[in-house]
Short mmCIF file of C-alpha atoms and ligand atoms in Angstrom, two decimals:
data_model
loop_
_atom_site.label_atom_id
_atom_site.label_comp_id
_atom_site.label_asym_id
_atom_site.label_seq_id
_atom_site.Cartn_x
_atom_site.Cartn_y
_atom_site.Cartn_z
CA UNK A 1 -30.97 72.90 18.35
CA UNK A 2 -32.05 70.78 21.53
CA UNK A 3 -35.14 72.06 23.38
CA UNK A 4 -33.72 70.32 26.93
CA UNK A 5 -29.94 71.24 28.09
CA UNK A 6 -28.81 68.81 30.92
CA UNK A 7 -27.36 70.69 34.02
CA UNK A 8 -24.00 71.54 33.80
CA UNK A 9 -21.44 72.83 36.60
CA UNK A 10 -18.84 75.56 35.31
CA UNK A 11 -15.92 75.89 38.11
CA UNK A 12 -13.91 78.89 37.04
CA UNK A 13 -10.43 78.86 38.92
CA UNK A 14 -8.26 81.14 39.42
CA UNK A 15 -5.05 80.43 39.28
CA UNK A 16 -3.52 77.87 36.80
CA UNK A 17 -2.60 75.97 40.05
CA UNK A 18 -6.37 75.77 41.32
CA UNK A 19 -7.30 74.43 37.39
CA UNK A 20 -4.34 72.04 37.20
CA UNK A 21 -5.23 70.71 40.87
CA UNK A 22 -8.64 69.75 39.90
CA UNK A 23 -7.63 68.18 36.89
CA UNK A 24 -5.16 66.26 38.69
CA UNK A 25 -7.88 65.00 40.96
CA UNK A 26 -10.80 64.47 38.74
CA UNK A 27 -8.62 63.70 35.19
CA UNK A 28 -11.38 63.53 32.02
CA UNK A 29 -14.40 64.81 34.29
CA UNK A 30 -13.25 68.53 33.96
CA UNK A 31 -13.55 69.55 29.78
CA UNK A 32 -11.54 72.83 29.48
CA UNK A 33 -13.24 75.63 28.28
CA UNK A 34 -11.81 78.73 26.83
CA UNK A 35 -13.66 80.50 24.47
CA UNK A 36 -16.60 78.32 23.85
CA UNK A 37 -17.26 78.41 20.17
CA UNK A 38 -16.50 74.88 19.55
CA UNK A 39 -18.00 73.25 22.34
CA UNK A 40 -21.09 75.42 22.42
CA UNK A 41 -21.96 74.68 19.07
CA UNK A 42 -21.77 70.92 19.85
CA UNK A 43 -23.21 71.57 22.99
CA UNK A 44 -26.36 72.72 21.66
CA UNK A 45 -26.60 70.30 19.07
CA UNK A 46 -26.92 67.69 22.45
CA UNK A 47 -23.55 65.95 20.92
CA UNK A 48 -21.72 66.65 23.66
CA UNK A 49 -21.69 64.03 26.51
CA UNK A 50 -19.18 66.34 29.17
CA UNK A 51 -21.72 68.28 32.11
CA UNK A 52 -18.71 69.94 33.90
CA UNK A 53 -16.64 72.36 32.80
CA UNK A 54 -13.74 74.04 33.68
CA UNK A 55 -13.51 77.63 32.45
CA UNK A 56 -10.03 79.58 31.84
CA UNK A 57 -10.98 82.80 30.94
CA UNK A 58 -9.77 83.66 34.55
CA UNK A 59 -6.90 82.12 33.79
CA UNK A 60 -4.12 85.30 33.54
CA UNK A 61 -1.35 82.81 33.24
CA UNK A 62 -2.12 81.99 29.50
CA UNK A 63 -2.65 85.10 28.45
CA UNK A 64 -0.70 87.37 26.13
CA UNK A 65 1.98 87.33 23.46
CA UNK A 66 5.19 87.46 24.52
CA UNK A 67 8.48 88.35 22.33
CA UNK A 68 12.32 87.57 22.65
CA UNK A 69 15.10 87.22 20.46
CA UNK A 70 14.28 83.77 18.98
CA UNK A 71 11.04 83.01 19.38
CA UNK A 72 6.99 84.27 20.07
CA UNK A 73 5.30 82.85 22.86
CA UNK A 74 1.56 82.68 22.33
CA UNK A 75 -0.60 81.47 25.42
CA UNK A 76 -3.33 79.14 24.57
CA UNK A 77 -6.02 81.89 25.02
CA UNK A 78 -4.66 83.97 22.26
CA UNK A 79 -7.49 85.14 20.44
CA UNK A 80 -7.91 85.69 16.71
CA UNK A 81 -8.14 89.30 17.15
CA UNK A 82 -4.96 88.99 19.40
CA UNK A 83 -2.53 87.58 16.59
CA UNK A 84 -4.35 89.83 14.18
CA UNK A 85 -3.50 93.12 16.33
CA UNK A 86 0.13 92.18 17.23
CA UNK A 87 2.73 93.74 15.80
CA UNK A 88 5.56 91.10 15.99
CA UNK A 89 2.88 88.14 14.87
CA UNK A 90 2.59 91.18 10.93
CA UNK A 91 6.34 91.22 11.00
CA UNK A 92 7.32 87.34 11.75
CA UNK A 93 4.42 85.17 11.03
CA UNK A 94 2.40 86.81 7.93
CA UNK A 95 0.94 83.15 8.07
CA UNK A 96 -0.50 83.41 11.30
CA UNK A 97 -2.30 87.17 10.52
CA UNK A 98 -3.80 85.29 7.25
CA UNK A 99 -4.93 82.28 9.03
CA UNK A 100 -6.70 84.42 11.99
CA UNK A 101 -8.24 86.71 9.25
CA UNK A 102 -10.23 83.80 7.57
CA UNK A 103 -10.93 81.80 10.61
CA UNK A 104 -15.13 82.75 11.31
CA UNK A 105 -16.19 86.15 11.26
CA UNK A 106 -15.43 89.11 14.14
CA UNK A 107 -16.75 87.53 17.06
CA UNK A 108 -15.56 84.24 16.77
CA UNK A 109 -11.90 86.25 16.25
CA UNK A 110 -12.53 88.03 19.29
CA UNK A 111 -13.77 84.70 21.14
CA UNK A 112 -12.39 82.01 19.98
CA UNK A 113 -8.98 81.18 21.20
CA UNK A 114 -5.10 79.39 19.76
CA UNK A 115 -5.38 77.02 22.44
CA UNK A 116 -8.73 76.04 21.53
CA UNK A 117 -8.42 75.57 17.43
CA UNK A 118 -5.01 73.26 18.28
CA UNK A 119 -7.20 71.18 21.19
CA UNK A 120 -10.53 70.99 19.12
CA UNK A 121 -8.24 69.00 16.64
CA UNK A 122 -10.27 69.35 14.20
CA UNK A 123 -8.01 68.29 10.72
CA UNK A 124 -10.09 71.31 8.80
CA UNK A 125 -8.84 74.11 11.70
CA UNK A 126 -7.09 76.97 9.91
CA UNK A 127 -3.91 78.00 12.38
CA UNK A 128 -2.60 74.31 12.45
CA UNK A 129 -1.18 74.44 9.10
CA UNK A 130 0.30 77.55 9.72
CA UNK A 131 1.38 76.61 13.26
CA UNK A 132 3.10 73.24 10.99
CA UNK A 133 4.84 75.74 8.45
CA UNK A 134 6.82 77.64 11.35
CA UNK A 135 7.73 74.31 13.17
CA UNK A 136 5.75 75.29 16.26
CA UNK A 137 5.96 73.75 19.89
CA UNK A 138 3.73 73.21 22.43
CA UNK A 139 4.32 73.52 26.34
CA UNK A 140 1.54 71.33 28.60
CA UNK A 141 1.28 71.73 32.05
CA UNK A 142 -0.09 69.43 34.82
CA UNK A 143 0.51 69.44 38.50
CA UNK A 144 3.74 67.52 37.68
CA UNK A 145 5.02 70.43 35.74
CA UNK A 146 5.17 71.31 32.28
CA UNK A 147 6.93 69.55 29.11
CA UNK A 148 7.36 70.64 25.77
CA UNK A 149 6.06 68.82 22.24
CA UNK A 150 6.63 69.60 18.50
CA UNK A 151 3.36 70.61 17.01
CA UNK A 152 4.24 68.25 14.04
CA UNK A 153 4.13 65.56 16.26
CA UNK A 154 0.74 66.62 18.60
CA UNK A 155 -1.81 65.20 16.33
CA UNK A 156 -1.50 61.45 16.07
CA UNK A 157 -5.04 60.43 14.68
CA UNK A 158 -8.63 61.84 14.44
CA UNK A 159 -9.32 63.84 17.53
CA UNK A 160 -6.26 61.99 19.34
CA UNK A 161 -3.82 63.95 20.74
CA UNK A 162 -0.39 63.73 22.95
CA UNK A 163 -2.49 65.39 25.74
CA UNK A 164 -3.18 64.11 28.80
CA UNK A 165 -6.48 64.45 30.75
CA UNK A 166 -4.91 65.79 33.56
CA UNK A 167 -2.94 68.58 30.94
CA UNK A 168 -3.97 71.95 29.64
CA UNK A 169 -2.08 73.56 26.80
CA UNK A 170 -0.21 76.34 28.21
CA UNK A 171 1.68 78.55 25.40
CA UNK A 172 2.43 77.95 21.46
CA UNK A 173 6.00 78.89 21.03
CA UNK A 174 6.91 79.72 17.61
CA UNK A 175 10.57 80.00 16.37
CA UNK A 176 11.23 83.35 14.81
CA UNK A 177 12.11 83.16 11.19
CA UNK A 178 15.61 84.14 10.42
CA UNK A 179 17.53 85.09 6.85
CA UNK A 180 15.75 85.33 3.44
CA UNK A 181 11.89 83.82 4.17
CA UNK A 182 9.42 82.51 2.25
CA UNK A 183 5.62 82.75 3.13
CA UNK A 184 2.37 81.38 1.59
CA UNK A 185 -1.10 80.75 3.10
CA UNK A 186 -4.06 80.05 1.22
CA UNK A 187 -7.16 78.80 2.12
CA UNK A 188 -10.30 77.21 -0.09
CA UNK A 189 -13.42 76.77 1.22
CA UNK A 190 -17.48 77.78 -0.23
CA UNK A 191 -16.89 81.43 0.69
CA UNK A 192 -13.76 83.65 1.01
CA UNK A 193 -15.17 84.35 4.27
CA UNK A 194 -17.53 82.08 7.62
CA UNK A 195 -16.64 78.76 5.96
CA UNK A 196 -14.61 75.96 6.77
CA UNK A 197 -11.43 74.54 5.20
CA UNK A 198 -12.13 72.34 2.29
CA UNK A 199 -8.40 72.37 1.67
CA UNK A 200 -5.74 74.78 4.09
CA UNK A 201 -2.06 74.92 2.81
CA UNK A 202 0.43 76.70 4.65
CA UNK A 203 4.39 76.97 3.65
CA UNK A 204 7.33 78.84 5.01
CA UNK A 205 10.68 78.44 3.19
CA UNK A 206 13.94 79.74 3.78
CA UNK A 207 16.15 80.80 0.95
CA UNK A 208 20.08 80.84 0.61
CA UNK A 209 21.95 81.09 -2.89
CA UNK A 210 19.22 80.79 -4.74
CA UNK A 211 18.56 77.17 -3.20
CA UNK A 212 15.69 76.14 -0.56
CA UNK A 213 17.28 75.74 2.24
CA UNK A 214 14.55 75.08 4.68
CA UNK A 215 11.44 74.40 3.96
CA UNK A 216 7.96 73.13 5.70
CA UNK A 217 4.53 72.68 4.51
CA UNK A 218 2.04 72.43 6.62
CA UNK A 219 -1.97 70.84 5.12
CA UNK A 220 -5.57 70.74 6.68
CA UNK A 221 -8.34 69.04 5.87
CA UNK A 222 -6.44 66.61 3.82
CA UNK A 223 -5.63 64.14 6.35
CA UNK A 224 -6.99 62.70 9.39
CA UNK A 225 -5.17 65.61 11.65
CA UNK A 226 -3.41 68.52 10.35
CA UNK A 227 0.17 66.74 8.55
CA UNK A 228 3.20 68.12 7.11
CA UNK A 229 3.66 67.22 3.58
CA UNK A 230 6.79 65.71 4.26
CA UNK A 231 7.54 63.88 1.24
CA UNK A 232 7.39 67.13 -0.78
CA UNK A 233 9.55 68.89 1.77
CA UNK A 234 11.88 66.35 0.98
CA UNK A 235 12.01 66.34 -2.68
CA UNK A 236 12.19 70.33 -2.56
CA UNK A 237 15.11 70.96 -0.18
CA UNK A 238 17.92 71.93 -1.66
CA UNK A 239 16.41 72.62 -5.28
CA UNK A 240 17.65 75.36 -7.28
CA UNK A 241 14.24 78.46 -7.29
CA UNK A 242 14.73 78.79 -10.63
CA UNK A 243 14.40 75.18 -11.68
CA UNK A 244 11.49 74.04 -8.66
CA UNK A 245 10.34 70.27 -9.77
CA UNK A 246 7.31 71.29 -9.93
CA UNK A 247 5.30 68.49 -11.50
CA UNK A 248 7.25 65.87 -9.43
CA UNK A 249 5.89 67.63 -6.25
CA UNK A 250 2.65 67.18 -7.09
CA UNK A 251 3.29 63.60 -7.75
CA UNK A 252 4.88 63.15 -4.15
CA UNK A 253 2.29 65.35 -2.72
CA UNK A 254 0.06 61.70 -3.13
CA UNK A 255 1.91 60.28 -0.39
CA UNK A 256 1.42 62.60 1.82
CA UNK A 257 -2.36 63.02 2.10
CA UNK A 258 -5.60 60.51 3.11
CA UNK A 259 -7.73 62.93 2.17
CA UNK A 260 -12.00 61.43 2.21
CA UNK A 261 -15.27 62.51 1.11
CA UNK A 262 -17.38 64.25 3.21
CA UNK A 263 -20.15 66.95 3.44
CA UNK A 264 -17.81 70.07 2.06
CA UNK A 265 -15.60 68.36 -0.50
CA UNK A 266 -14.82 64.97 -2.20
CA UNK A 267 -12.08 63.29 -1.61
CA UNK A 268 -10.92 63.87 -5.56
CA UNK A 269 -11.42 67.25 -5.68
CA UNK A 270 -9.36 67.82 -2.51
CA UNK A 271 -6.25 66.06 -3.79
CA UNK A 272 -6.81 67.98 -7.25
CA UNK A 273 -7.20 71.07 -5.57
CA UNK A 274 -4.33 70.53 -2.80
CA UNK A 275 -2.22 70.32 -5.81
CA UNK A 276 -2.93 72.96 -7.33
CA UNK A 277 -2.40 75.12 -4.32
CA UNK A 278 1.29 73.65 -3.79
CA UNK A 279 1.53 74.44 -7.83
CA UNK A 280 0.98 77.78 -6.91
CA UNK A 281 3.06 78.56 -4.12
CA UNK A 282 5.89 76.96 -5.91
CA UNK A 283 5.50 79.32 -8.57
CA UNK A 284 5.18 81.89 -6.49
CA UNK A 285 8.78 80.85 -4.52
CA UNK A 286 9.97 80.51 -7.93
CA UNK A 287 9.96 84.48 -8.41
CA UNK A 288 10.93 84.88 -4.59
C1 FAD B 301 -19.55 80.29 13.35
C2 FAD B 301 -18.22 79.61 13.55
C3 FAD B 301 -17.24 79.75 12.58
C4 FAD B 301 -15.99 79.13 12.75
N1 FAD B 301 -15.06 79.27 11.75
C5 FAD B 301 -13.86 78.66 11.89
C6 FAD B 301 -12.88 78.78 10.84
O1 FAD B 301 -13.08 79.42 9.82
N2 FAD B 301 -11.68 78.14 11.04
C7 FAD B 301 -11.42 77.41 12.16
O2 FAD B 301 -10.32 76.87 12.28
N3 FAD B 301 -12.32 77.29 13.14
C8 FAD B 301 -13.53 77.88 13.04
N4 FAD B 301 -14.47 77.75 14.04
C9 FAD B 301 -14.16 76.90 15.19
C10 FAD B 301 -13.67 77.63 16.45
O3 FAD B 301 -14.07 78.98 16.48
C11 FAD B 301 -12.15 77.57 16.62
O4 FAD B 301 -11.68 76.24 16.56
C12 FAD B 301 -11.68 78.23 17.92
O5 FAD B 301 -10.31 78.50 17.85
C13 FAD B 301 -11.93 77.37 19.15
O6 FAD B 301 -11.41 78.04 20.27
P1 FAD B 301 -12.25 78.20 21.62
O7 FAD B 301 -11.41 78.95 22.55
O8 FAD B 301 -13.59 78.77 21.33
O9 FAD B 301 -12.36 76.66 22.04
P2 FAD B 301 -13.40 75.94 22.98
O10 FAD B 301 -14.68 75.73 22.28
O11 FAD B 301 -13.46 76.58 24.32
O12 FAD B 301 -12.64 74.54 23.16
C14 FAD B 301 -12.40 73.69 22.04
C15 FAD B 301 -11.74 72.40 22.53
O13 FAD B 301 -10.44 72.65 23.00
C16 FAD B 301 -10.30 72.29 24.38
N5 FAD B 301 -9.43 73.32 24.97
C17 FAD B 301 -9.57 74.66 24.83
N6 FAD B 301 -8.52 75.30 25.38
C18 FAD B 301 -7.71 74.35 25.89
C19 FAD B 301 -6.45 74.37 26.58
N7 FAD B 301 -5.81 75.52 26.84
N8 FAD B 301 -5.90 73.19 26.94
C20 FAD B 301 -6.51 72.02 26.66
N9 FAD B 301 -7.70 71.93 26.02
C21 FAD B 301 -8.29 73.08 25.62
C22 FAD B 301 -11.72 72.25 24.92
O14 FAD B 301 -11.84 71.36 26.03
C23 FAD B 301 -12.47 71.75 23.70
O15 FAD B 301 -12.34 70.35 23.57
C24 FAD B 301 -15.73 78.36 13.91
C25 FAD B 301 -16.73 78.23 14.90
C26 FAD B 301 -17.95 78.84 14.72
C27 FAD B 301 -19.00 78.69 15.80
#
């Protein structure tokens, strides 16, 4: 902890308009801040070089979970205890509930936001693979207007991101699963409960005449940024349940991480252990 905090200035707009306009005229001097518990904890460590701050709790625009037909519309400042109380999030996204319920403890569920675990990008954050397993999108808004991005295609390095300085993430929009489904979340870390991802491995799959007919994985902490594992996807579609090539996944699996060594894990036992978990949850769609 740092005895001396600089001085900071916290604007707190709003309207979305009023936040987007001083983005717009200031772009990479304003740092977004929803609920805090990322950039606080770097903040106090003194590794954080941003002073001004632009908070969006005011912000009523990107609030709230919205349902239609085909899809749930999460705005960025979803909290954990948001997807974790909603209704439609038990009944589409079982994914989603199991990734909120292992992401900190109660008050980081209560503080910390959607918008902010997909912005952090942070490869060991717990909704991305989840948000990759449901082929999530992404609307970003500026004073130009907004646009829309697939989540699998968001991350493109380390901390990079398709994300302008000028843009804030507005709403994750998630498609609504439809026919015979297939989840699986499981996440490994020290504890079953406050710890971070040593390995995250989300999947949804969608079954039809006994085949896979859709299927994505989603991976953290494996990789630079949260990835799909594409190369298994690959492999798997199509494939009979009851005859899943089970030890050839694993093989491909290799081409689809980077994963390194760092303070939580080695690099070996992540791939080992990232294996196993896609073992497991092809078992598991085996009997589904
Ligand atoms: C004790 C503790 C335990 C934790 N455990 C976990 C865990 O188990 N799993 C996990 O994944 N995370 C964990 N976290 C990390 C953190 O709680 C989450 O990543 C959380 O979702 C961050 O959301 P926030 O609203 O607090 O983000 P903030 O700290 O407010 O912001 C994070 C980053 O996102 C940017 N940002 C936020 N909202 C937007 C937006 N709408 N548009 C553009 N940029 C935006 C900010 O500028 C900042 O760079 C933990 C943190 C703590 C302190």
């Amino acid at each position: 902890m740092r005895g001396y905090l600089p001085p900071v200035e916290v604007r707190v707009p709003a309207t979305l308009g009023e936040a987007l306009t001083l983005l717009a005229a200031e772009p990479g001097l304003w740092t977004p801040l929803a609920g805090g518990t990322d950039l606080m904890v770097v903040f106090n460590a003194g590794h954080l070089k941003a002073t001004r701050f632009l908070d969006l709790s005011r912000l009523t625009e990107l609030r709230g979970i919205a349902e239609d037909n085909n899809l749930l519309s999460f705005g960025s400042l979803s909290t954990y205890t948001d997807l974790r109380e909603c209704r439609a999030v038990h009944q589409h996204f079982p994914n989603l509930v199991k990734s909120a319920q292992v992401t900190g403890a109660l008050a980081i569920q209560n503080r910390g936001t959607l918008g902010g675990n997909i912005a952090n990008a942070s490869p060991a954050a717990d909704t991305p693979p989840s948000l990759l397993a449901y082929g999530a999108e992404l609307e970003l808004v500026s004073v130009l207007g907004s646009r829309r991005v697939a989540y699998a295609s968001f991350h493109q390095g380390y901390k990079q991101m398709d994300l302008a300085p000028d843009e804030l993430v507005a709403k994750v929009l998630v498609p609504k699963p439809t026919g015979r489904g297939f989840h699986y979340f499981r996440k490994v870390g020290t504890r079953q409960a406050q710890a971070i991802s040593k390995v995250c491995l989300a999947a949804y799959a969608r079954l039809e005449k006994g085949c896979v007919a859709e299927l994505r994985i989603g991976l953290g902490s494996v990789a630079p940024a949260p990835v799909r594992a594409r190369a298994v996807e690959q492999l798997l579609l199509g494939q009979p349940l009851a005859s899943l090539p089970i030890e050839a996944a694993r093989l491909a699996l290799g081409s689809d991480i980077s994963p390194i060594d760092d303070i939580r894990a080695t690099a070996h036992y992540r791939s080992v252990v990232t294996g196993n978990l896609l073992a497991q949850m092809l078992r598991e769609l085996t009997q589904a």
